[in-house]
XYZ file of N, CA and C in Angstrom:
540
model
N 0.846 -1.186 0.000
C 0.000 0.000 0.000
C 0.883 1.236 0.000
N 0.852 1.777 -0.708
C 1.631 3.761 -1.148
C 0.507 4.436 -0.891
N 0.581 5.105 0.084
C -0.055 6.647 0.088
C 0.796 7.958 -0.747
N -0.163 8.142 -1.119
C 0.495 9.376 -1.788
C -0.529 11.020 -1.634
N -0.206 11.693 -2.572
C -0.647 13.419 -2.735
C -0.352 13.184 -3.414
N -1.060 14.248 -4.905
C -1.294 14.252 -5.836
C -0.894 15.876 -6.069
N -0.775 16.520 -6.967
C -0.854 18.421 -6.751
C -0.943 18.351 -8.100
N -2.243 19.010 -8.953
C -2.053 19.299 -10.401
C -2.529 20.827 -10.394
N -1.931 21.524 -11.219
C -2.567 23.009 -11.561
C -2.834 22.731 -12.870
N -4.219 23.209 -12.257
C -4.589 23.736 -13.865
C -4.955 25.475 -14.168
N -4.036 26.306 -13.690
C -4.159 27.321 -13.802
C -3.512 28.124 -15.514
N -4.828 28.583 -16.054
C -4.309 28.948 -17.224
C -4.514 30.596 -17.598
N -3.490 31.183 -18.852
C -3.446 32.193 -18.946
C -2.485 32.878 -17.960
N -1.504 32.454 -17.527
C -0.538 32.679 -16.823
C -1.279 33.668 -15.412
N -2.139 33.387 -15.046
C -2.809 34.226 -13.594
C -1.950 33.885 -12.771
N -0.943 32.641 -12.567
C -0.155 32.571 -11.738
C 1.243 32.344 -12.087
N 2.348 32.504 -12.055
C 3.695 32.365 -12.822
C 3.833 30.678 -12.106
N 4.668 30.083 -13.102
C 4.952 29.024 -12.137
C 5.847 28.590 -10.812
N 6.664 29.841 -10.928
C 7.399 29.327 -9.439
C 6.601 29.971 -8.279
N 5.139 30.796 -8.223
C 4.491 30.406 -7.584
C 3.412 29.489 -7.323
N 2.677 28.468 -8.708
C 2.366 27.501 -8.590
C 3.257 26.317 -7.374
N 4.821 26.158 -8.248
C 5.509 25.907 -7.020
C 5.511 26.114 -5.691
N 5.162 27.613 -5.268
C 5.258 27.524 -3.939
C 3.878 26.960 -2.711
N 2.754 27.317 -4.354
C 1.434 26.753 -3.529
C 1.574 25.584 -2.986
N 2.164 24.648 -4.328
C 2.365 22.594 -4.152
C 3.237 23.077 -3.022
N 4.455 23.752 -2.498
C 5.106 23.501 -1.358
C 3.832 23.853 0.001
N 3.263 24.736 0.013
C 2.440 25.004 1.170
C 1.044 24.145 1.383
N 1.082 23.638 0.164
C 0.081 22.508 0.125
C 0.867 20.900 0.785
N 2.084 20.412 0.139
C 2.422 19.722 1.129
C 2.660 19.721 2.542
N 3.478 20.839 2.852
C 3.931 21.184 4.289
C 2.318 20.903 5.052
N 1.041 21.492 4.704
C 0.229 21.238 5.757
C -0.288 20.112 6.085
N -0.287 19.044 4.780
C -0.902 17.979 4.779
C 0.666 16.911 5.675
N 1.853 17.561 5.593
C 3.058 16.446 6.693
C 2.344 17.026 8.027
N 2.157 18.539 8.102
C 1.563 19.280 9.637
C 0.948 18.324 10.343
N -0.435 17.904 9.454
C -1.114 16.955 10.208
C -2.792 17.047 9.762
N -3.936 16.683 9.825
C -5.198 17.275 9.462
C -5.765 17.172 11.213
N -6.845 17.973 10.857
C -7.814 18.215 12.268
C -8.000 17.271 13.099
N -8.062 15.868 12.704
C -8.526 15.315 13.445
C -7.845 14.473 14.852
N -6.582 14.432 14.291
C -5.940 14.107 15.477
C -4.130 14.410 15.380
N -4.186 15.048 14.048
C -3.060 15.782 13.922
C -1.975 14.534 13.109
N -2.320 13.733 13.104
C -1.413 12.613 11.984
C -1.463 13.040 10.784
N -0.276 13.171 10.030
C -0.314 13.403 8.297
C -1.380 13.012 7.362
N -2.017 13.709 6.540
C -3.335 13.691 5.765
C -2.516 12.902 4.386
N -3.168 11.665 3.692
C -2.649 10.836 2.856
C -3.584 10.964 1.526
N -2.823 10.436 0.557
C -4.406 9.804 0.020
C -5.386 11.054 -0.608
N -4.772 12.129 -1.313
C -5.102 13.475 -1.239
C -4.743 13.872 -2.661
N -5.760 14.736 -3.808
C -5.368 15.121 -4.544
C -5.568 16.441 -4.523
N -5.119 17.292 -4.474
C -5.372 18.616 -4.555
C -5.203 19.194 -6.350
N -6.136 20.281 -6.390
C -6.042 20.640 -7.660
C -6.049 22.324 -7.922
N -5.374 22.815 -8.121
C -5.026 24.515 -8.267
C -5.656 25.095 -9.511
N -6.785 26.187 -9.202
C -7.594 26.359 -10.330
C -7.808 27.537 -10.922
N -7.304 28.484 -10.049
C -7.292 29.798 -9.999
C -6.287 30.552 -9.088
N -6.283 31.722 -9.255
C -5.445 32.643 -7.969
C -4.839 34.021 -8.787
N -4.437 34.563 -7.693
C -4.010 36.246 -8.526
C -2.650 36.752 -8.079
N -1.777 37.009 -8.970
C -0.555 37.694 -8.518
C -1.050 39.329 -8.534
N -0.230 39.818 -7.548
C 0.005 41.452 -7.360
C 1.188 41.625 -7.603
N 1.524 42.720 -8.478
C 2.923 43.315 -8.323
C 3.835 43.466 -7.034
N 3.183 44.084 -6.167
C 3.660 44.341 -5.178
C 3.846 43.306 -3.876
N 2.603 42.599 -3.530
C 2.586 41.482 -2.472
C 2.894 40.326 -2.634
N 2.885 39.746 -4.190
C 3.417 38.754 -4.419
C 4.626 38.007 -4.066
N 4.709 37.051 -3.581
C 6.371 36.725 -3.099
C 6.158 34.863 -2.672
N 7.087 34.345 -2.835
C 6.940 33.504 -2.438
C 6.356 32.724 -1.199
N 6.485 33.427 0.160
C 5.878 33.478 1.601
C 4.268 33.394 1.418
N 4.111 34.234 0.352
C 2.352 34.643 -0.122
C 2.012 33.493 -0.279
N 2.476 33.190 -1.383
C 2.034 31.957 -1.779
C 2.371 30.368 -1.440
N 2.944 30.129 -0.703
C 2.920 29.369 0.341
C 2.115 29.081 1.246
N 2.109 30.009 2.185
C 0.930 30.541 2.938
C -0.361 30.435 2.478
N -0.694 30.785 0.911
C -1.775 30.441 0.416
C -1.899 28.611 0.287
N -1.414 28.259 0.260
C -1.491 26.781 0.219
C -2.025 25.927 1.362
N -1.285 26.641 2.135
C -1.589 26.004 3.748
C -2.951 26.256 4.112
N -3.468 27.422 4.059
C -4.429 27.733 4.405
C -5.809 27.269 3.709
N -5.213 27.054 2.040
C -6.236 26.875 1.566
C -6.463 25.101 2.111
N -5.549 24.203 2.237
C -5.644 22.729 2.861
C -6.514 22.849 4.207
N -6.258 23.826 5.217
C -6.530 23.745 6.445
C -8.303 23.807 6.300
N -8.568 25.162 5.382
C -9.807 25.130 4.973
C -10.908 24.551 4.424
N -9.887 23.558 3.025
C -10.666 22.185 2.798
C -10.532 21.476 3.542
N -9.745 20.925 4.856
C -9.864 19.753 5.497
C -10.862 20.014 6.384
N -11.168 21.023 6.788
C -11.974 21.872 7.924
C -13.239 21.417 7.522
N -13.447 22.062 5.837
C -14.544 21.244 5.444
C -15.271 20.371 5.159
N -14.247 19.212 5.082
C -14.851 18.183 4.132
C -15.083 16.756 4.975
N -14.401 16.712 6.095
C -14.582 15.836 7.038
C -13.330 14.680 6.768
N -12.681 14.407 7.725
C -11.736 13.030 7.247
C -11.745 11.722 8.037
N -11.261 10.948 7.638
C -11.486 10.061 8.410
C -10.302 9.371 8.822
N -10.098 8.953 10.034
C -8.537 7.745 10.804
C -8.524 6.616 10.810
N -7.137 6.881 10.357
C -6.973 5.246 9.339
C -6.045 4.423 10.529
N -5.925 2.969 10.354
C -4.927 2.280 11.356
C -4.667 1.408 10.682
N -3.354 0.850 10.829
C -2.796 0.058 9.995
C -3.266 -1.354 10.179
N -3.200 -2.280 9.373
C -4.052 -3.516 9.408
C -2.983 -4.384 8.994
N -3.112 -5.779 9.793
C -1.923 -6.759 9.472
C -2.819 -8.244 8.836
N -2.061 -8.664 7.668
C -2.465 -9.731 7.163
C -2.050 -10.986 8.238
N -2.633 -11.674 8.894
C -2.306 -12.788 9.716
C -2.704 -13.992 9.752
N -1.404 -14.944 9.661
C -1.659 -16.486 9.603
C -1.694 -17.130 10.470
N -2.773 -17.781 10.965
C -2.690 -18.705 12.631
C -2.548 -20.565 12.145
N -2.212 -21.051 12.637
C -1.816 -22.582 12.899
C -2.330 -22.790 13.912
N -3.330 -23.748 13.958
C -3.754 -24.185 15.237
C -4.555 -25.717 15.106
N -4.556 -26.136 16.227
C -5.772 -28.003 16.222
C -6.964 -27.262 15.677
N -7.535 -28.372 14.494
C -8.793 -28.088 14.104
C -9.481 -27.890 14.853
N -9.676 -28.407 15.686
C -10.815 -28.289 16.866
C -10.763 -26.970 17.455
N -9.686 -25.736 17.499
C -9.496 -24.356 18.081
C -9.992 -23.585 17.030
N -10.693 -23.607 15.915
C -10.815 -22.833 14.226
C -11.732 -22.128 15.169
N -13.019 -22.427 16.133
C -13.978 -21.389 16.688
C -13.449 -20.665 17.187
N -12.742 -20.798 18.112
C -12.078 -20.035 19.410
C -11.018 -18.784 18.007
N -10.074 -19.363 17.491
C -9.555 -18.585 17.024
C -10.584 -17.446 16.151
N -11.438 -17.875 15.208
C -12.265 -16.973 14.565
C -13.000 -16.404 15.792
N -13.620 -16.046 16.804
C -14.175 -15.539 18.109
C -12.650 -14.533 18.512
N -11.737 -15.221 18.474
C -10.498 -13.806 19.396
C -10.300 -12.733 17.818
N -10.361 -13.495 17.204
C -10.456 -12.745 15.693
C -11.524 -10.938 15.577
N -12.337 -11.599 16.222
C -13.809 -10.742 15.893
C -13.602 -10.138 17.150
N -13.312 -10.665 18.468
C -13.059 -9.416 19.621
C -11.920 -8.528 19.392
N -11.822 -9.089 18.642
C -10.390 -7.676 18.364
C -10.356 -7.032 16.728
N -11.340 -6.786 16.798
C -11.479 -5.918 15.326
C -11.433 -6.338 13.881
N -11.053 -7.754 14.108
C -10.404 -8.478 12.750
C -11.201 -8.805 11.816
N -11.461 -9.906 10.699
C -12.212 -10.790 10.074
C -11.274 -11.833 9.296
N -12.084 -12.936 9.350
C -11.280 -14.079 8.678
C -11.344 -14.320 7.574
N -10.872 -14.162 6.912
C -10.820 -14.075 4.873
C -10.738 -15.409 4.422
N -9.958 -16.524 5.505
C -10.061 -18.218 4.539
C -9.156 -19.217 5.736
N -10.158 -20.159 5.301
C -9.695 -20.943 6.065
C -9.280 -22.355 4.952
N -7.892 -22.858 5.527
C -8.168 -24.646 5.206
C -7.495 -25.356 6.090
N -6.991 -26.630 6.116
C -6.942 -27.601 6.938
C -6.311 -28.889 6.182
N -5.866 -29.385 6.934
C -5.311 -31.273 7.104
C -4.486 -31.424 7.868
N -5.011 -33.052 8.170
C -3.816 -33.439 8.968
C -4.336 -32.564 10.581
N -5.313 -32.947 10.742
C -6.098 -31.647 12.099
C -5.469 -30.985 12.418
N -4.787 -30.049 11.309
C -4.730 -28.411 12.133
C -5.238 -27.550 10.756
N -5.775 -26.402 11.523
C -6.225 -25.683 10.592
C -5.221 -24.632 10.731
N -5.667 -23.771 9.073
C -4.617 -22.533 8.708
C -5.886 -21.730 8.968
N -5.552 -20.592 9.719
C -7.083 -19.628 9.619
C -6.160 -18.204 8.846
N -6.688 -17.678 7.952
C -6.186 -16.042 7.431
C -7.037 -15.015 7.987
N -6.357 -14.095 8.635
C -7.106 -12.572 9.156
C -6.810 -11.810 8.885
N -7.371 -10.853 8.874
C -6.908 -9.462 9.155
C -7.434 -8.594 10.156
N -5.855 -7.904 11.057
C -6.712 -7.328 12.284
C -5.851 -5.948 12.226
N -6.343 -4.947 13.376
C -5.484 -4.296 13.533
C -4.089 -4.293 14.090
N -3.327 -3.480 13.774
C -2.283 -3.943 13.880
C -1.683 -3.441 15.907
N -2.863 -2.511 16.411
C -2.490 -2.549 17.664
C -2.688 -3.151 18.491
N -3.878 -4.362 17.914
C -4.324 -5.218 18.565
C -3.518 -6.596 18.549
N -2.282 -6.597 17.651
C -1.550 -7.795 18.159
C -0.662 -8.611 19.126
N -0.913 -7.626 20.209
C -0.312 -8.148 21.642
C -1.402 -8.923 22.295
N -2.479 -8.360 22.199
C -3.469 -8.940 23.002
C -3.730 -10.558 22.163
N -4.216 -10.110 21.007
C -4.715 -11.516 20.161
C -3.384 -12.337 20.283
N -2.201 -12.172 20.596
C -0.935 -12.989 21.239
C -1.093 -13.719 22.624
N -1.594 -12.816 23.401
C -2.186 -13.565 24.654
C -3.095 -14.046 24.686
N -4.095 -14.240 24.100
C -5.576 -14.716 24.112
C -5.106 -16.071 23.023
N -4.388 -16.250 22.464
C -4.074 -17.265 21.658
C -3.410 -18.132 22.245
N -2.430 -17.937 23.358
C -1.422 -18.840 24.313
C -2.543 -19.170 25.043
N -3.350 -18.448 25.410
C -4.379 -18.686 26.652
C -5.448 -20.033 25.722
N -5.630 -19.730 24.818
C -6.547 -20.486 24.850
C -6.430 -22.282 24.030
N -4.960 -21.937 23.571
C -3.884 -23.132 22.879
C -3.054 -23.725 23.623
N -3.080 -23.562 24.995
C -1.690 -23.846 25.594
C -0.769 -23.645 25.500
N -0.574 -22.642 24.248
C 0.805 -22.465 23.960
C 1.245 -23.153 22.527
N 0.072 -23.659 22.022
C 0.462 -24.633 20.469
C 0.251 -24.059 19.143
N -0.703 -22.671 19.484
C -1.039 -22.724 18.725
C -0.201 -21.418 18.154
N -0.044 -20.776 16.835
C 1.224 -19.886 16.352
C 0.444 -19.270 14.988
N 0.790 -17.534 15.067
C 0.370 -17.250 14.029
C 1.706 -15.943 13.585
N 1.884 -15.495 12.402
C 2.465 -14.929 11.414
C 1.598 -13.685 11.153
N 2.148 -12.435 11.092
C 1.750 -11.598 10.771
C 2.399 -10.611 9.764
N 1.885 -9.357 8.981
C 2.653 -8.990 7.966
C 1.522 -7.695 7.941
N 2.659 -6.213 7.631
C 1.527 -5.461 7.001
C 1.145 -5.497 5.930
N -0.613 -5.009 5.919
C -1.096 -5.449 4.751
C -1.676 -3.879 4.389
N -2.381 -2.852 4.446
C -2.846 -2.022 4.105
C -3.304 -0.922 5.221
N -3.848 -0.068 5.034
C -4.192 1.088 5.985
C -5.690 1.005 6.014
N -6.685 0.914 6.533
C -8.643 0.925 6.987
C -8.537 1.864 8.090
N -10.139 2.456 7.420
C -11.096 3.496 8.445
C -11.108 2.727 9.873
N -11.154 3.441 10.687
C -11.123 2.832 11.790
C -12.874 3.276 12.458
N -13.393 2.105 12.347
C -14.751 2.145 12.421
C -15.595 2.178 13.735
N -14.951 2.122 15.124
C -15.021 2.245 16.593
C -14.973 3.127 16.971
N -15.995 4.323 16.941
C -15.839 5.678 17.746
C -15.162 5.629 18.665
N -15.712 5.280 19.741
C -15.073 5.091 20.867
C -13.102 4.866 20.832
N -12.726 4.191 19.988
C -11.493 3.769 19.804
C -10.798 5.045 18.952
N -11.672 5.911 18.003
C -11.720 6.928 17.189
C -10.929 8.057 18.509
N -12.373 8.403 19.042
C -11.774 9.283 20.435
C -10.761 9.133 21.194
N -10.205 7.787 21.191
C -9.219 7.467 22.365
C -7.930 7.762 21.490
N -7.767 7.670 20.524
C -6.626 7.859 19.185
C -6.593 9.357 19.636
N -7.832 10.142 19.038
C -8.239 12.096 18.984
C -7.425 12.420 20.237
N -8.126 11.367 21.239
C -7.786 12.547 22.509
C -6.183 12.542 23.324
N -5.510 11.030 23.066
C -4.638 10.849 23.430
C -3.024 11.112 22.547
N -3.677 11.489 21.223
C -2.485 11.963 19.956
C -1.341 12.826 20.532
N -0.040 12.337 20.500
C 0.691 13.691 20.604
C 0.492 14.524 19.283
N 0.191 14.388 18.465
C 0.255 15.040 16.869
C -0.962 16.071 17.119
N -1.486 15.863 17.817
C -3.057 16.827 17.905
C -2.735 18.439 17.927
N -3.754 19.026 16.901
C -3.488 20.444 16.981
C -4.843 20.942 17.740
N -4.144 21.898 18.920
C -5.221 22.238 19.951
C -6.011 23.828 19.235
């Protein structure tokens, strides 16, 4: 998974010279590394598009237009609502056929879902995907409930909305990245 930003101008008729187009894409990145509203983590996944704007003889300067960038991000993010993402791990469990419930059940208390299962030889392979802060716990709840036999593999796999208000708020409120 690549996150990226995107920056296209389509500003025509020269209303803007291009090395201040340049400086917009710079003030347009800088705010989106800053962080967005919601809990102050870097805004991803973003195309911005430059459509208009006005040079002055006199006020024009690079700082201007910079500044115009930032502000104009702060303003669309202000508006448009975003949403917090958490990283998600692709995970392989090994376990006695007979544990496939128990494992799909610690699966689902911890945010996950099971994408495939198979088996022989009585042990099953279960595939998940969970969050990825939740893999200490689903580590203990797996010794706990295997004796200790049972073993799973994990790997990052992509970035998801994080769909638990409650878990939403506890991210918001506890962020060092948060802009007050």
């Amino acid at each position: 998974f690549i996150s990226s930003v995107e920056f296209e101008s389509r500003i025509k008729g020269g209303v803007i010279s291009k090395p201040f187009i340049s400086s917009v894409e710079k003030g347009v990145r800088e705010q989106l590394e800053a962080g967005g509203p919601l809990a102050g983590y870097p805004v991803t996944d973003v195309r911005v598009i430059l459509t208009d704007g006005k040079m002055h003889s006199v006020d024009s300067n690079d700082f201007a237009f910079t500044s115009a960038g930032k502000l104009a991000i702060k303003n669309a993010l202000s508006q448009s609502g975003t949403r917090l993402l958490q990283p998600m791990e692709q995970v392989n469990f090994s376990v006695e056929e007979k544990m496939q419930g128990e494992i799909s059940s610690i699966v689902s208390r911890n945010d996950g879902y099971v994408t495939g299962t198979s088996g022989e030889d009585h042990l099953a392979e279960i595939e998940a995907y969970l969050p990825t802060a939740n893999l200490p716990e689903v580590s203990t709840q797996l010794r706990a409930k295997t004796g200790g036999s049972g073993t799973f593999t994990s790997e990052f796999s992509h970035y998801q909305p994080v769909m638990d208000e409650h878990t939403v708020k506890t991210v918001v409120d506890g962020s060092p990245h948060r802009h007050e």
